[in-house]
Short mmCIF file of C-alpha atoms in Angstrom, two decimals:
data_model
loop_
_atom_site.label_atom_id
_atom_site.label_comp_id
_atom_site.label_asym_id
_atom_site.label_seq_id
_atom_site.Cartn_x
_atom_site.Cartn_y
_atom_site.Cartn_z
CA UNK O 1 1.26 1.23 -19.11
CA UNK O 2 3.18 -1.98 -18.48
CA UNK O 3 4.06 -2.94 -22.06
CA UNK O 4 7.39 -1.08 -21.78
CA UNK O 5 9.86 -0.76 -18.91
CA UNK O 6 10.34 2.87 -17.84
CA UNK O 7 11.52 2.69 -14.24
CA UNK O 8 11.19 0.84 -10.97
CA UNK O 9 11.38 2.19 -7.43
CA UNK O 10 12.22 -0.46 -4.82
CA UNK O 11 11.46 0.74 -1.28
CA UNK O 12 12.73 -0.90 1.88
CA UNK O 13 12.39 -0.11 5.56
CA UNK O 14 11.49 -1.41 8.99
CA UNK O 15 7.95 -1.32 10.34
CA UNK O 16 7.88 -1.03 14.14
CA UNK O 17 4.81 -1.60 16.32
CA UNK O 18 4.48 1.45 18.59
CA UNK O 19 1.51 -0.18 20.33
CA UNK O 20 0.42 -3.80 20.43
CA UNK O 21 -0.76 -4.97 17.02
CA UNK O 22 -3.43 -7.41 15.85
CA UNK O 23 -3.68 -8.70 12.28
CA UNK O 24 -6.47 -11.26 12.30
CA UNK O 25 -6.35 -14.77 10.85
CA UNK O 26 -9.44 -16.75 9.91
CA UNK O 27 -10.69 -18.74 12.91
CA UNK O 28 -11.26 -21.90 10.89
CA UNK O 29 -7.72 -21.82 9.49
CA UNK O 30 -5.59 -21.38 12.59
CA UNK O 31 -6.44 -21.49 16.28
CA UNK O 32 -3.29 -21.58 18.48
CA UNK O 33 -3.73 -22.16 22.22
CA UNK O 34 -7.49 -21.97 21.90
CA UNK O 35 -7.51 -18.23 21.04
CA UNK O 36 -10.50 -17.45 18.86
CA UNK O 37 -8.80 -14.41 17.29
CA UNK O 38 -5.21 -15.45 16.48
CA UNK O 39 -2.58 -13.28 14.85
CA UNK O 40 -1.77 -13.99 11.20
CA UNK O 41 1.22 -16.37 10.92
CA UNK O 42 3.47 -17.82 8.24
CA UNK O 43 4.13 -21.54 7.79
CA UNK O 44 6.78 -21.44 10.53
CA UNK O 45 4.36 -20.04 13.09
CA UNK O 46 5.91 -16.57 13.08
CA UNK O 47 3.75 -13.43 12.91
CA UNK O 48 3.45 -11.81 9.51
CA UNK O 49 1.62 -8.78 8.14
CA UNK O 50 0.04 -9.57 4.76
CA UNK O 51 0.88 -7.08 2.04
CA UNK O 52 -2.84 -6.68 1.43
CA UNK O 53 -3.32 -5.32 4.97
CA UNK O 54 -0.55 -2.76 4.53
CA UNK O 55 -1.66 -1.78 1.05
CA UNK O 56 -5.27 -1.34 2.16
CA UNK O 57 -4.27 0.96 5.03
CA UNK O 58 -2.01 3.00 2.75
CA UNK O 59 -4.68 3.33 0.09
CA UNK O 60 -7.26 4.44 2.65
CA UNK O 61 -4.96 7.16 4.01
CA UNK O 62 -4.08 8.46 0.53
CA UNK O 63 -7.77 8.64 -0.42
CA UNK O 64 -8.54 10.63 2.73
CA UNK O 65 -5.62 12.99 2.15
CA UNK O 66 -6.48 13.66 -1.50
CA UNK O 67 -10.04 14.55 -0.51
CA UNK O 68 -8.70 17.21 1.89
CA UNK O 69 -7.93 20.76 0.79
CA UNK O 70 -4.17 20.13 0.85
CA UNK O 71 -4.65 16.97 -1.18
CA UNK O 72 -6.78 18.76 -3.76
CA UNK O 73 -4.02 21.35 -4.16
CA UNK O 74 -1.54 18.54 -4.77
CA UNK O 75 -3.71 17.10 -7.54
CA UNK O 76 -4.06 20.45 -9.30
CA UNK O 77 -0.32 20.69 -9.98
CA UNK O 78 2.07 18.40 -11.78
CA UNK O 79 1.46 15.74 -14.43
CA UNK O 80 -1.15 16.89 -16.93
CA UNK O 81 -2.26 13.36 -17.88
CA UNK O 82 -3.57 12.63 -14.36
CA UNK O 83 -7.11 13.83 -13.51
CA UNK O 84 -7.23 16.57 -10.85
CA UNK O 85 -9.52 14.58 -8.57
CA UNK O 86 -9.94 11.24 -6.86
CA UNK O 87 -12.82 8.80 -6.88
CA UNK O 88 -14.93 7.36 -4.09
CA UNK O 89 -16.91 4.15 -3.78
CA UNK O 90 -20.07 6.04 -4.71
CA UNK O 91 -18.44 7.93 -7.58
CA UNK O 92 -15.73 5.80 -9.28
CA UNK O 93 -13.36 7.50 -11.69
CA UNK O 94 -14.30 5.01 -14.44
CA UNK O 95 -17.58 3.19 -14.94
CA UNK O 96 -18.29 1.10 -18.06
CA UNK O 97 -22.01 1.49 -17.41
CA UNK O 98 -21.65 5.23 -18.08
CA UNK O 99 -18.65 5.19 -20.45
CA UNK O 100 -19.60 3.60 -23.78
CA UNK O 101 -16.08 3.98 -25.19
CA UNK O 102 -14.57 2.09 -22.27
CA UNK O 103 -17.29 -0.57 -22.52
CA UNK O 104 -16.41 -1.20 -26.18
CA UNK O 105 -12.66 -1.25 -25.47
CA UNK O 106 -13.10 -3.90 -22.76
CA UNK O 107 -14.82 -6.16 -25.28
CA UNK O 108 -12.10 -5.93 -27.94
CA UNK O 109 -9.61 -8.78 -28.15
CA UNK O 110 -7.30 -7.73 -31.03
CA UNK O 111 -3.54 -7.29 -30.61
CA UNK O 112 -3.60 -3.54 -30.02
CA UNK O 113 -6.56 -3.58 -27.62
CA UNK O 114 -4.54 -3.72 -24.39
CA UNK O 115 -2.27 -0.83 -25.43
CA UNK O 116 -5.22 1.35 -26.44
CA UNK O 117 -6.99 0.53 -23.17
CA UNK O 118 -3.85 1.39 -21.20
CA UNK O 119 -3.53 4.77 -22.91
CA UNK O 120 -7.23 5.45 -22.35
CA UNK O 121 -6.97 4.66 -18.63
CA UNK O 122 -3.53 6.08 -17.83
CA UNK O 123 -3.16 8.73 -20.54
CA UNK O 124 0.11 9.70 -22.18
CA UNK O 125 2.58 12.32 -20.84
CA UNK O 126 2.12 15.52 -22.80
CA UNK O 127 -0.85 14.00 -24.64
CA UNK O 128 -4.23 12.53 -23.81
CA UNK O 129 -5.45 12.79 -20.21
CA UNK O 130 -6.09 9.46 -18.53
CA UNK O 131 -9.34 8.47 -16.84
CA UNK O 132 -7.91 6.81 -13.73
CA UNK O 133 -7.47 8.93 -10.61
CA UNK O 134 -4.15 8.92 -8.80
CA UNK O 135 -5.27 6.39 -6.19
CA UNK O 136 -6.53 3.87 -8.77
CA UNK O 137 -3.39 4.31 -10.87
CA UNK O 138 -1.24 3.36 -7.89
CA UNK O 139 -3.38 0.79 -6.09
CA UNK O 140 -5.34 -0.72 -8.95
CA UNK O 141 -8.94 -0.83 -10.08
CA UNK O 142 -11.27 -3.52 -11.49
CA UNK O 143 -10.00 -2.56 -14.96
CA UNK O 144 -6.26 -2.09 -14.42
CA UNK O 145 -3.38 -3.62 -12.51
CA UNK O 146 -1.74 -1.65 -9.70
CA UNK O 147 1.51 0.20 -10.25
CA UNK O 148 2.32 -0.03 -6.54
CA UNK O 149 2.75 -3.40 -4.85
CA UNK O 150 3.50 -4.18 -1.20
CA UNK O 151 5.19 -7.38 -0.06
CA UNK O 152 4.25 -9.38 3.02
CA UNK O 153 6.05 -7.94 6.05
CA UNK O 154 8.04 -10.66 7.83
CA UNK O 155 8.88 -10.34 11.49
CA UNK O 156 12.47 -9.41 12.38
CA UNK O 157 13.10 -12.32 14.70
CA UNK O 158 15.43 -10.63 17.18
CA UNK O 159 12.59 -8.20 18.02
CA UNK O 160 10.09 -10.98 18.73
CA UNK O 161 10.55 -13.41 21.61
CA UNK O 162 8.09 -15.96 20.16
CA UNK O 163 5.55 -14.82 22.71
CA UNK O 164 2.15 -13.38 21.83
CA UNK O 165 0.03 -11.39 24.24
CA UNK O 166 -3.62 -12.18 24.82
CA UNK O 167 -5.96 -9.22 25.22
CA UNK O 168 -9.36 -10.05 26.71
CA UNK O 169 -12.55 -8.10 26.28
CA UNK O 170 -16.28 -8.36 26.69
CA UNK O 171 -19.19 -6.94 24.71
CA UNK O 172 -20.99 -4.12 26.51
CA UNK O 173 -24.72 -3.60 26.69
CA UNK O 174 -25.11 0.00 25.48
CA UNK O 175 -28.35 0.58 27.37
CA UNK O 176 -27.08 -0.53 30.79
CA UNK O 177 -23.31 -0.12 30.41
CA UNK O 178 -22.69 -3.64 31.70
CA UNK O 179 -21.00 -6.67 30.21
CA UNK O 180 -23.14 -9.10 28.22
CA UNK O 181 -23.08 -12.60 29.65
CA UNK O 182 -21.31 -15.12 27.43
CA UNK O 183 -19.81 -12.44 25.16
CA UNK O 184 -16.23 -12.50 26.41
CA UNK O 185 -13.52 -12.72 23.75
CA UNK O 186 -9.74 -13.01 23.47
CA UNK O 187 -7.49 -11.38 20.89
CA UNK O 188 -3.91 -12.37 20.15
CA UNK O 189 -1.46 -9.48 19.59
CA UNK O 190 2.24 -8.98 19.08
CA UNK O 191 3.73 -6.70 21.75
CA UNK O 192 4.90 -3.15 21.13
CA UNK O 193 8.46 -2.94 19.83
CA UNK O 194 8.06 -5.89 17.47
CA UNK O 195 9.52 -4.99 14.07
CA UNK O 196 8.74 -6.24 10.58
CA UNK O 197 10.56 -5.86 7.29
CA UNK O 198 8.91 -3.54 4.76
CA UNK O 199 9.36 -3.82 1.00
CA UNK O 200 7.31 -2.24 -1.78
CA UNK O 201 7.74 -1.62 -5.50
CA UNK O 202 6.47 1.17 -7.76
CA UNK O 203 6.49 0.21 -11.45
CA UNK O 204 6.73 2.88 -14.17
CA UNK O 205 5.96 5.66 -11.73
CA UNK O 206 5.86 9.25 -12.95
CA UNK O 207 6.75 12.31 -10.90
CA UNK O 208 3.28 12.77 -9.40
CA UNK O 209 2.91 9.10 -8.47
CA UNK O 210 6.33 9.00 -6.81
CA UNK O 211 5.43 12.20 -4.95
CA UNK O 212 2.29 10.49 -3.60
CA UNK O 213 4.25 7.42 -2.46
CA UNK O 214 6.80 9.62 -0.67
CA UNK O 215 3.94 11.41 1.08
CA UNK O 216 2.58 8.06 2.23
CA UNK O 217 5.97 6.98 3.55
CA UNK O 218 6.37 10.28 5.41
CA UNK O 219 2.93 9.77 6.97
CA UNK O 220 3.99 6.29 8.05
CA UNK O 221 7.18 7.68 9.59
CA UNK O 222 5.16 9.80 12.00
CA UNK O 223 2.54 7.15 12.76
CA UNK O 224 -0.42 8.50 10.76
CA UNK O 225 -1.16 5.18 9.05
CA UNK O 226 -2.48 2.58 11.51
CA UNK O 227 -3.00 -1.05 10.58
CA UNK O 228 -4.86 -4.11 11.82
CA UNK O 229 -7.86 -4.48 14.08
CA UNK O 230 -9.08 -2.80 17.26
CA UNK O 231 -7.51 0.55 16.38
CA UNK O 232 -10.18 2.40 18.34
CA UNK O 233 -9.01 0.50 21.44
CA UNK O 234 -5.42 1.63 21.17
CA UNK O 235 -3.94 -1.07 18.93
CA UNK O 236 -2.41 -0.72 15.49
CA UNK O 237 -0.03 2.25 15.69
CA UNK O 238 3.08 1.58 13.61
CA UNK O 239 5.95 3.68 12.33
CA UNK O 240 8.27 3.00 9.45
CA UNK O 241 11.98 3.55 10.03
CA UNK O 242 15.19 3.50 7.99
CA UNK O 243 13.35 4.09 4.72
CA UNK O 244 15.47 3.90 1.59
CA UNK O 245 14.80 3.37 -2.09
CA UNK O 246 16.50 2.11 -5.21
CA UNK O 247 15.76 3.73 -8.56
CA UNK O 248 16.20 1.57 -11.67
CA UNK O 249 15.49 3.24 -14.99
CA UNK O 250 16.01 2.90 -18.74
CA UNK O 251 19.58 4.19 -18.51
CA UNK O 252 20.88 1.84 -15.84
CA UNK O 253 18.72 -1.28 -16.33
CA UNK O 254 21.22 -2.98 -18.68
CA UNK O 255 24.03 -2.60 -16.16
CA UNK O 256 21.75 -3.71 -13.34
CA UNK O 257 20.81 -6.91 -15.18
CA UNK O 258 24.51 -7.55 -15.82
CA UNK O 259 25.23 -7.47 -12.09
CA UNK O 260 26.06 -3.80 -11.59
CA UNK O 261 25.04 -2.60 -8.15
CA UNK O 262 22.45 0.14 -7.97
CA UNK O 263 22.73 1.87 -4.62
CA UNK O 264 19.89 2.74 -2.27
CA UNK O 265 19.14 6.34 -1.29
CA UNK O 266 17.53 7.62 1.87
CA UNK O 267 14.03 9.00 1.45
CA UNK O 268 15.25 12.53 2.22
CA UNK O 269 17.36 12.43 -0.94
CA UNK O 270 14.47 13.38 -3.18
CA UNK O 271 16.40 14.74 -6.14
CA UNK O 272 16.83 11.72 -8.39
CA UNK O 273 19.12 12.10 -11.36
CA UNK O 274 18.53 9.83 -14.32
CA UNK O 275 21.15 7.18 -14.77
CA UNK O 276 22.32 7.10 -11.14
#
């Protein structure tokens, strides 16, 4: 799937915290001001949202949607090389333990092995149906790289006053409804209104995959994809704003590499013409 360049969608936007937000850092790595649950920071001490946190939240939402009736309808139409279903942790879309052909392909090391494995997993438009479900095609699986990648989201400094909030809590005894002695904790959060840059890339995406990414971005625009910890306590609501994308394809890649500017389009401009 990646042996040949077909297209690239570069997506940019601004991720705004509608509520306070907590993205945890390991306690033994960073402990500012004695807080046991600090916010994830970059080397300059500024808050940052790891791309893995964003990608995990986006994958989880897409899995949930595709298991709904509307999501199943979406999978039944469109590209014929994509299976009309999505996998779960209990029922993966590919499993070498049950697929002898895949098991043999994973062991081969000859020059054509990777191409044959790619075609087996992803299929070919108008030809063989792939084995990977839409979610695994986009976000990766143990046997294939992801088509969709999400960059670390850096804070937009004029929206952050270099001041974190500390939220305190205490563990509750469920039998008596009272606080448990010695179980108080503090959590460091960025305040609502803090904004982060958003950048993601879809490599060699077909029509159905791009449709799924647009659906995800629309869901993020209306706050349906929450991120970080303590979401059940009111944290983690974010919304993406000012979403735009750049479409580089086989017809304009030579000009792009020569310095020609490829403009960005707003997400609402969904009709993409080749070569523009």
